[in-house]
Coordinates of C-alpha atoms in Angstrom, one line a residue:
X1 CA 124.3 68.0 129.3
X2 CA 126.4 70.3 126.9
X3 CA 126.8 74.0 125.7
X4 CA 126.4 72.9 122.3
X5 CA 123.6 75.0 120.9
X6 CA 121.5 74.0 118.0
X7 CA 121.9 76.7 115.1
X8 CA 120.5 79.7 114.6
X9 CA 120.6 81.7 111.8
X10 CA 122.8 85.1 113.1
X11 CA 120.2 87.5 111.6
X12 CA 117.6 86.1 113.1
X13 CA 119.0 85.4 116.7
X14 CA 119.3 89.1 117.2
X15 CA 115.6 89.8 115.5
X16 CA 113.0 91.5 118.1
X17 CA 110.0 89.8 118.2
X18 CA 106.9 91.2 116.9
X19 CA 105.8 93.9 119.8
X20 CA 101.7 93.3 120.3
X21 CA 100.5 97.1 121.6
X22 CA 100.0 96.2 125.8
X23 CA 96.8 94.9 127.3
X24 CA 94.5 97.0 129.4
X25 CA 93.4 97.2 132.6
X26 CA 89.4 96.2 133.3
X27 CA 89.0 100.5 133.9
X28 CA 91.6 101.9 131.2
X29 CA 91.3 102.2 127.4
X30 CA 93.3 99.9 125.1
X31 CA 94.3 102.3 122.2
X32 CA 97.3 100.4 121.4
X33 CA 96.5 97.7 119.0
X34 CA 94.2 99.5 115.8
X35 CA 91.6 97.4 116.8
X36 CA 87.8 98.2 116.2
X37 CA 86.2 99.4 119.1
X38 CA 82.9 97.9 118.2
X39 CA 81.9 94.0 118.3
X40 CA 81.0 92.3 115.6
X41 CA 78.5 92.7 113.1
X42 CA 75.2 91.7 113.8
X43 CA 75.1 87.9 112.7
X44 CA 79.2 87.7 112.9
X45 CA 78.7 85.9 116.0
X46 CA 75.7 83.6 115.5
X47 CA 78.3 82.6 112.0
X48 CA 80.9 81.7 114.0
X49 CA 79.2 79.5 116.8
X50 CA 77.5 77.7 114.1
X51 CA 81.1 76.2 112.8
X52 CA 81.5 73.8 115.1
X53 CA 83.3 70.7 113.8
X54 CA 86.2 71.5 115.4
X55 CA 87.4 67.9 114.8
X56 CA 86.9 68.8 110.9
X57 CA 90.4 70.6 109.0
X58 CA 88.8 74.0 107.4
X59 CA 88.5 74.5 103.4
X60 CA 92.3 74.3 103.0
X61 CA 91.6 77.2 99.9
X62 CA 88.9 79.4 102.0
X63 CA 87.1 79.2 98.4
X64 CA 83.5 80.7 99.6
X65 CA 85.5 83.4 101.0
X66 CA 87.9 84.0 98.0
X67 CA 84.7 83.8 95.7
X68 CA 82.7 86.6 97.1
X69 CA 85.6 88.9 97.0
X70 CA 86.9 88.1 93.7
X71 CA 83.2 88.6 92.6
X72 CA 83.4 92.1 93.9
X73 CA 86.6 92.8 93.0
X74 CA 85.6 91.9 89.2
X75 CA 88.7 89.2 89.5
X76 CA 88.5 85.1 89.4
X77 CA 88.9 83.0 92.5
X78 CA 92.7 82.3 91.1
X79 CA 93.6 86.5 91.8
X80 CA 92.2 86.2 95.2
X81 CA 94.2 84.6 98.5
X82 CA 93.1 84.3 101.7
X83 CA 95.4 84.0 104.7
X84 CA 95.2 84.5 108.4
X85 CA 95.8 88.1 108.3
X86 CA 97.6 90.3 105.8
X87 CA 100.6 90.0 107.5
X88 CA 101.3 86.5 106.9
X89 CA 100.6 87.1 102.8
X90 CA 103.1 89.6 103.4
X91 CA 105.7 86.8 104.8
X92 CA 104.2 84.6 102.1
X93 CA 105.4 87.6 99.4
X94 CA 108.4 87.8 100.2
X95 CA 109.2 84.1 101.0
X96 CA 107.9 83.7 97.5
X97 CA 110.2 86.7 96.0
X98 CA 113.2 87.6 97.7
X99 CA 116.3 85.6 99.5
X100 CA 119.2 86.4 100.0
X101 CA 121.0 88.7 98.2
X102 CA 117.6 90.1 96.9
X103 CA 116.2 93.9 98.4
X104 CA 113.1 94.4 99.3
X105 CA 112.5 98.1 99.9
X106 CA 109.8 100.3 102.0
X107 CA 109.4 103.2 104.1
X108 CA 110.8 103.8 107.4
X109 CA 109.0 104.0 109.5
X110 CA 106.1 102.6 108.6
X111 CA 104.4 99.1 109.5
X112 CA 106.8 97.3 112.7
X113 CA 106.3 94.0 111.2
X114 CA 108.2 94.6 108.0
X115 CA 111.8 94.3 109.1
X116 CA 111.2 90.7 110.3
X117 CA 109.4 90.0 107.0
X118 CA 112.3 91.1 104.9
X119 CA 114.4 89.3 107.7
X120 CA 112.9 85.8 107.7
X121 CA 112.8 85.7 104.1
X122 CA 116.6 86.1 104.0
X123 CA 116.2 89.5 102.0
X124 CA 118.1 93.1 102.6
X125 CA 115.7 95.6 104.3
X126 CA 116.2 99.0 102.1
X127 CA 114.5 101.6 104.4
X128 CA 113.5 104.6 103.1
X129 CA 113.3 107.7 105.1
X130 CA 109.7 109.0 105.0
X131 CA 108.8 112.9 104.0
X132 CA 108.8 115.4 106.8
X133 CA 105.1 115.3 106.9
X134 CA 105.0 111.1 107.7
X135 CA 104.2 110.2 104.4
X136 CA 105.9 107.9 101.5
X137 CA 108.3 109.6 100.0
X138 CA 107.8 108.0 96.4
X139 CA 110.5 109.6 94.1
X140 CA 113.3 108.5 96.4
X141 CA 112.2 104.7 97.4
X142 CA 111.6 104.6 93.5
X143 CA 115.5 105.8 93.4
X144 CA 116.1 103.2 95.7
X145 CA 115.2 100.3 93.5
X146 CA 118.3 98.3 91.7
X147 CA 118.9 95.2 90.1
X148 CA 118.3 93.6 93.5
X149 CA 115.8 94.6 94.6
X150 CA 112.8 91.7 93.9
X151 CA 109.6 93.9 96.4
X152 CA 108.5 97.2 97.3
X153 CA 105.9 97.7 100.2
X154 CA 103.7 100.6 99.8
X155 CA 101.7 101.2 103.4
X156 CA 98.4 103.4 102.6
X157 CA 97.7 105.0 104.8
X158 CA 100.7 104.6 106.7
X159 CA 100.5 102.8 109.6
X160 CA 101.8 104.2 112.2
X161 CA 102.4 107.5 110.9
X162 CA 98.7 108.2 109.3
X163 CA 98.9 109.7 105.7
X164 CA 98.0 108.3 102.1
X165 CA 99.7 108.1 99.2
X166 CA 97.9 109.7 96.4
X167 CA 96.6 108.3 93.1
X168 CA 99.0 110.3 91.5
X169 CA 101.8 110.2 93.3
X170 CA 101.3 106.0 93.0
X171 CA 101.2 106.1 89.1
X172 CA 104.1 108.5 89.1
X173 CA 105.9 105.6 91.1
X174 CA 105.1 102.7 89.2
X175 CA 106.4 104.4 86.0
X176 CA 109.5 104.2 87.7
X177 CA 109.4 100.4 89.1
X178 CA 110.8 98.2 86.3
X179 CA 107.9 95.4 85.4
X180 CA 109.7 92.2 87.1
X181 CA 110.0 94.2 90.8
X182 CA 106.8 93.1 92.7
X183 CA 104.9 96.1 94.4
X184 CA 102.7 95.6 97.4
X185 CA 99.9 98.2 98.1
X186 CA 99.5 97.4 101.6
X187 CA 95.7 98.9 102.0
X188 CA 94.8 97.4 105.8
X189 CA 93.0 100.7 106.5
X190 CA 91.7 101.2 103.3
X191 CA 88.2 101.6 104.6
X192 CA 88.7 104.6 106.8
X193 CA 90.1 106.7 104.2
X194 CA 88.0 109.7 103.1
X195 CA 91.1 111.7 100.9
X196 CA 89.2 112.2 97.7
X197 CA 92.8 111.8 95.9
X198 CA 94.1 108.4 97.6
X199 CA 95.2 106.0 95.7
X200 CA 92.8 102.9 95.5
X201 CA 94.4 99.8 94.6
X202 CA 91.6 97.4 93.1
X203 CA 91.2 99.1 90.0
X204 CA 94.9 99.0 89.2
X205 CA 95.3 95.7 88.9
X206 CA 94.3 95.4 85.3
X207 CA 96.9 98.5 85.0
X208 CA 99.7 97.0 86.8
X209 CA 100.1 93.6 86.4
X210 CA 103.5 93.4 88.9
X211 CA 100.9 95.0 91.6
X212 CA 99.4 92.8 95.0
X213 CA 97.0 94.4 96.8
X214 CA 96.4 93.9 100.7
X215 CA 93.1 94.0 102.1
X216 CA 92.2 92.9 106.1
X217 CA 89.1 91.9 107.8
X218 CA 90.8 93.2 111.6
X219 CA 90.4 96.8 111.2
X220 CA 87.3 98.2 109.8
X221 CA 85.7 95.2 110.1
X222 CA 86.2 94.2 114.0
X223 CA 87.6 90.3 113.2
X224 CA 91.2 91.3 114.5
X225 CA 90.5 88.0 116.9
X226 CA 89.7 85.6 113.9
X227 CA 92.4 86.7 111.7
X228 CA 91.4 86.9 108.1
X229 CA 93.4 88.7 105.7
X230 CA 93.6 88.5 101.8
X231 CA 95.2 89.4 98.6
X232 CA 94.1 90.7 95.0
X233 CA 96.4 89.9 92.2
X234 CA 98.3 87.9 89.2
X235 CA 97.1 84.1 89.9
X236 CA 101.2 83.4 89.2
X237 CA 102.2 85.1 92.1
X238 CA 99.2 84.3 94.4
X239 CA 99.9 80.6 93.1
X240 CA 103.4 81.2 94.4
X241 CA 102.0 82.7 97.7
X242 CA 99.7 79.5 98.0
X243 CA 103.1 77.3 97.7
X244 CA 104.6 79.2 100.7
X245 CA 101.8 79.2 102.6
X246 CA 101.0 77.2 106.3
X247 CA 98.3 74.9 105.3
X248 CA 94.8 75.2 106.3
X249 CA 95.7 78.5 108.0
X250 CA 92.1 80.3 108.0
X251 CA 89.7 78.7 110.8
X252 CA 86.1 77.9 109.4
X253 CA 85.5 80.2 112.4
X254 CA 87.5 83.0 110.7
X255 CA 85.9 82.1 107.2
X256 CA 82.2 82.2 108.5
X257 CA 82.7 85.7 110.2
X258 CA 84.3 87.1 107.3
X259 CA 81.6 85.7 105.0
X260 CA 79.1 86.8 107.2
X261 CA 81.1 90.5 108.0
X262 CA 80.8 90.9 103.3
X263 CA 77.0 90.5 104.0
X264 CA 76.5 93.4 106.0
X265 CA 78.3 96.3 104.2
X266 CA 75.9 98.5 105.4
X267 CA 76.2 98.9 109.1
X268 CA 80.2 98.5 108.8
X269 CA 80.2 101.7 106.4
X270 CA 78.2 103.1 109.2
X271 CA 80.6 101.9 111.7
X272 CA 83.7 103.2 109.5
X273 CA 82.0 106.6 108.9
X274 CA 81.8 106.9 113.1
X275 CA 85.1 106.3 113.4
X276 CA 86.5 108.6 110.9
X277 CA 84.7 111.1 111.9
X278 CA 85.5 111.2 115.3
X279 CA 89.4 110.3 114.2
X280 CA 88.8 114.2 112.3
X281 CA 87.5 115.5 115.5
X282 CA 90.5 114.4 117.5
X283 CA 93.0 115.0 114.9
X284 CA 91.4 119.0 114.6
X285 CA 91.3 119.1 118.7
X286 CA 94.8 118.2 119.0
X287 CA 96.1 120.9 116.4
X288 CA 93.8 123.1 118.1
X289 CA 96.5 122.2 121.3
X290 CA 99.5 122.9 119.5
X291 CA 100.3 119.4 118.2
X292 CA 101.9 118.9 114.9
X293 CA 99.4 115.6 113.8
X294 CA 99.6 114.5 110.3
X295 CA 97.5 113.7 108.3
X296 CA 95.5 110.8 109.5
X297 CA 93.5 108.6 107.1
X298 CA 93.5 105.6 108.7
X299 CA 91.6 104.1 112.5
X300 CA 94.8 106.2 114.4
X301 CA 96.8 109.1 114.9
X302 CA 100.1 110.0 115.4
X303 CA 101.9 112.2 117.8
X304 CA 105.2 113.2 117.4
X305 CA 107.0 113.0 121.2
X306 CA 110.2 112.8 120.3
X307 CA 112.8 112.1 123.2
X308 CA 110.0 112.8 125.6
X309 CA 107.9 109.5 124.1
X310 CA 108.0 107.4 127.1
X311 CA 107.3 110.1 129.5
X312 CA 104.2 110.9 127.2
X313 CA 103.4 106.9 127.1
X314 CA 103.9 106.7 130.4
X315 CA 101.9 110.2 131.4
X316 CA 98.8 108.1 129.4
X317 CA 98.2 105.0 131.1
X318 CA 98.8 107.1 134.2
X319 CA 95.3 108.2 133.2
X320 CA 94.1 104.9 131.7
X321 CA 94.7 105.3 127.9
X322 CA 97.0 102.7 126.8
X323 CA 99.3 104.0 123.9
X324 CA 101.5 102.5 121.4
X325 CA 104.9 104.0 121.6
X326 CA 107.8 104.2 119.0
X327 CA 111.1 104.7 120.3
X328 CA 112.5 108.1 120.3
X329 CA 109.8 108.8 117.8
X330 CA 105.8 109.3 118.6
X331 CA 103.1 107.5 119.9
X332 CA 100.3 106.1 117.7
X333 CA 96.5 106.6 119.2
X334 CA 94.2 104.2 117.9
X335 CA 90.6 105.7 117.2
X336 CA 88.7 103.7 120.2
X337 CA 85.7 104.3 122.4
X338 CA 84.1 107.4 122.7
X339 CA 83.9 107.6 126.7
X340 CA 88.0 107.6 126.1
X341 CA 88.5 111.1 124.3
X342 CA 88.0 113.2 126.9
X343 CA 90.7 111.6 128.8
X344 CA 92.8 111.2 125.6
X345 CA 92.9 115.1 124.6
X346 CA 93.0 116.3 128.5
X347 CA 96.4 114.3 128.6
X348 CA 97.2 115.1 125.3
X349 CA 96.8 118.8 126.4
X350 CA 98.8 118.3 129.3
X351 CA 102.2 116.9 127.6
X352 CA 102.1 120.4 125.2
X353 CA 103.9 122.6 127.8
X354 CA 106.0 119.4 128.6
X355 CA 107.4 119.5 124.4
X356 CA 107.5 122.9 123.8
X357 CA 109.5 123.1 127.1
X358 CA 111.9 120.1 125.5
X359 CA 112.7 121.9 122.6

């Protein structure tokens, strides 16, 4: 035995691993994760237990998958990429774009994963400070692009903090973004948005052609288990994507659900339409306690605890509501059950004195 250590790259020895939100107990409410409350679709299941070779690699391409989409999207199968989960196309991205030396910019804070990304890739992390009210603030991460920089992540709505970035506020943006800087429109919780003025990224692709658009099956439509995520945009840069991407990735489980989840719009709108209403409910019955919520467009919302976070987080699972907490920041509250948000806004209710005594 030595000490001798194999190498490890410095940036990457001190990088936190991804934080998953924490488990639940079997009598407490896990509102940590984003996840859809519901189970799956009817015939999601019946899909999945059908695919049993398990001795058989999957479709290396997911092409019945990439097919419906890019025949809803209006695109060919070549502008469609499927991968397990959009955070791994976002690895993909910037694997495919940046190294070092390169920038790859976003909003701070926004999605956790997105430092690692930029990190593992080799890239510079340019964080941009988000407006007062949680949202993107546009004009300066546009004044944040140089000659460096090689991607630009867009969350909408931003995850964890809730608001959307607006359709004009987007074009505005991309005037600004030179034609060779990739832009990401990072859309996992695209479904729950009912902002009349949000930005919607499919029909900008024809518009932008430096623009890749992210699109997940978890969220909206309950497959966070199976892990299906895709992409819309240029076939060059997907083709690029493809070339950095893990081989046969996507389970023929995952495919079949997701194939089966594009065949049942209608209950998921349902399904989406129950849980952003009862998101507005919560967000208007917290206001209606004092809290200062913004905006919240996506399957969450955000409260801003401040230096009194983990007594708030901790003041939560004390009554069985299992929270996702940020630091010195806020806590994000996913939109789950509806047994838990009587439970959520009593606690909620409780921690006002608690700030306002803090501040």
């Amino acid at each position: 035995m030595t000490d001798e250590r194999v190498h490890i790259r410095p940036e990457v020895a001190v990088l936190p691993a991804y934080k998953q939100g924490r488990q639940a107990a079997p009598d407490a409410f896990k509102l940590s994760s984003n996840e859809n409350p519901f189970p799956p679709l009817p015939g999601v299941v019946e899909a999945v237990q059908a695919q049993t070779a398990y001795n058989r690699y999957p479709d290396a391409t997911a092409l019945a998958v990439r097919a419906v989409l890019a025949n809803r999207a209006g695109l060919t199968v070549d502008e469609v990429h499927v991968a397990p989960g959009s955070v791994a196309i976002l690895h993909e991205l910037a694997k495919a774009t940046s190294g070092p030396g390169d920038e790859i910019v976003y909003a701070w804070r926004s999605f956790e994963a997105y430092p690692g990304v930029v990190t593992v890739a080799g890239a510079t992390s340019v964080q941009v400070p988000n407006r007062p009210d949680g949202g993107h603030d546009l004009d300066a991460m546009a004044d944040a692009v140089t000659e460096r920089t090689r991607m630009v992540i867009v969350c909408t709505p931003n995850n964890p903090t809730g608001p959307v970035v607006t359709a004009a506020e987007f074009d505005a943006f991309m005037a600004r973004v030179p034609a060779t800087v990739l832009v990401v429109l990072d859309e996992a919780y695209a479904e729950f948005v009912t902002e009349p003025a949000a930005v919607r990224g499919t029909p900008l692709l024809e518009r932008y052609p430096n623009l890749v658009v992210l699109r997940t099956f978890s969220k909206a439509y309950g497959l966070a288990g199976l892990r299906v995520g895709y992409a819309f945009g240029p076939a060059y840069v997907l083709d690029a994507v493809r070339a950095c991407a893990i081989p046969l990735s996507v389970t023929a489980q995952g495919q079949a659900a997701a194939l089966a989840s594009l065949e049942r719009e209608t209950e998921l709108l349902e399904r989406v339409a129950e849980l952003a209403g009862s998101r507005d409910r919560i967000v208007a019955a917290l206001r209606g306690q004092g809290w200062d919520v913004p905006d919240a467009q996506g399957n969450f919302v955000w409260l801003p605890t401040g230096e009194l976070t983990a007594h708030a987080a901790e003041r939560f699972e004390a009554a069985g509501i299992i929270v996702r907490a940020f630091g010195n920041e806020g806590i994000r509250v996913s939109i789950g059950e509806h047994e838990a948000v009587e439970t959520l806004l009593e606690t909620a209710g409780s921690l006002v004195e608690d700030l306002q005594a803090a501040r």
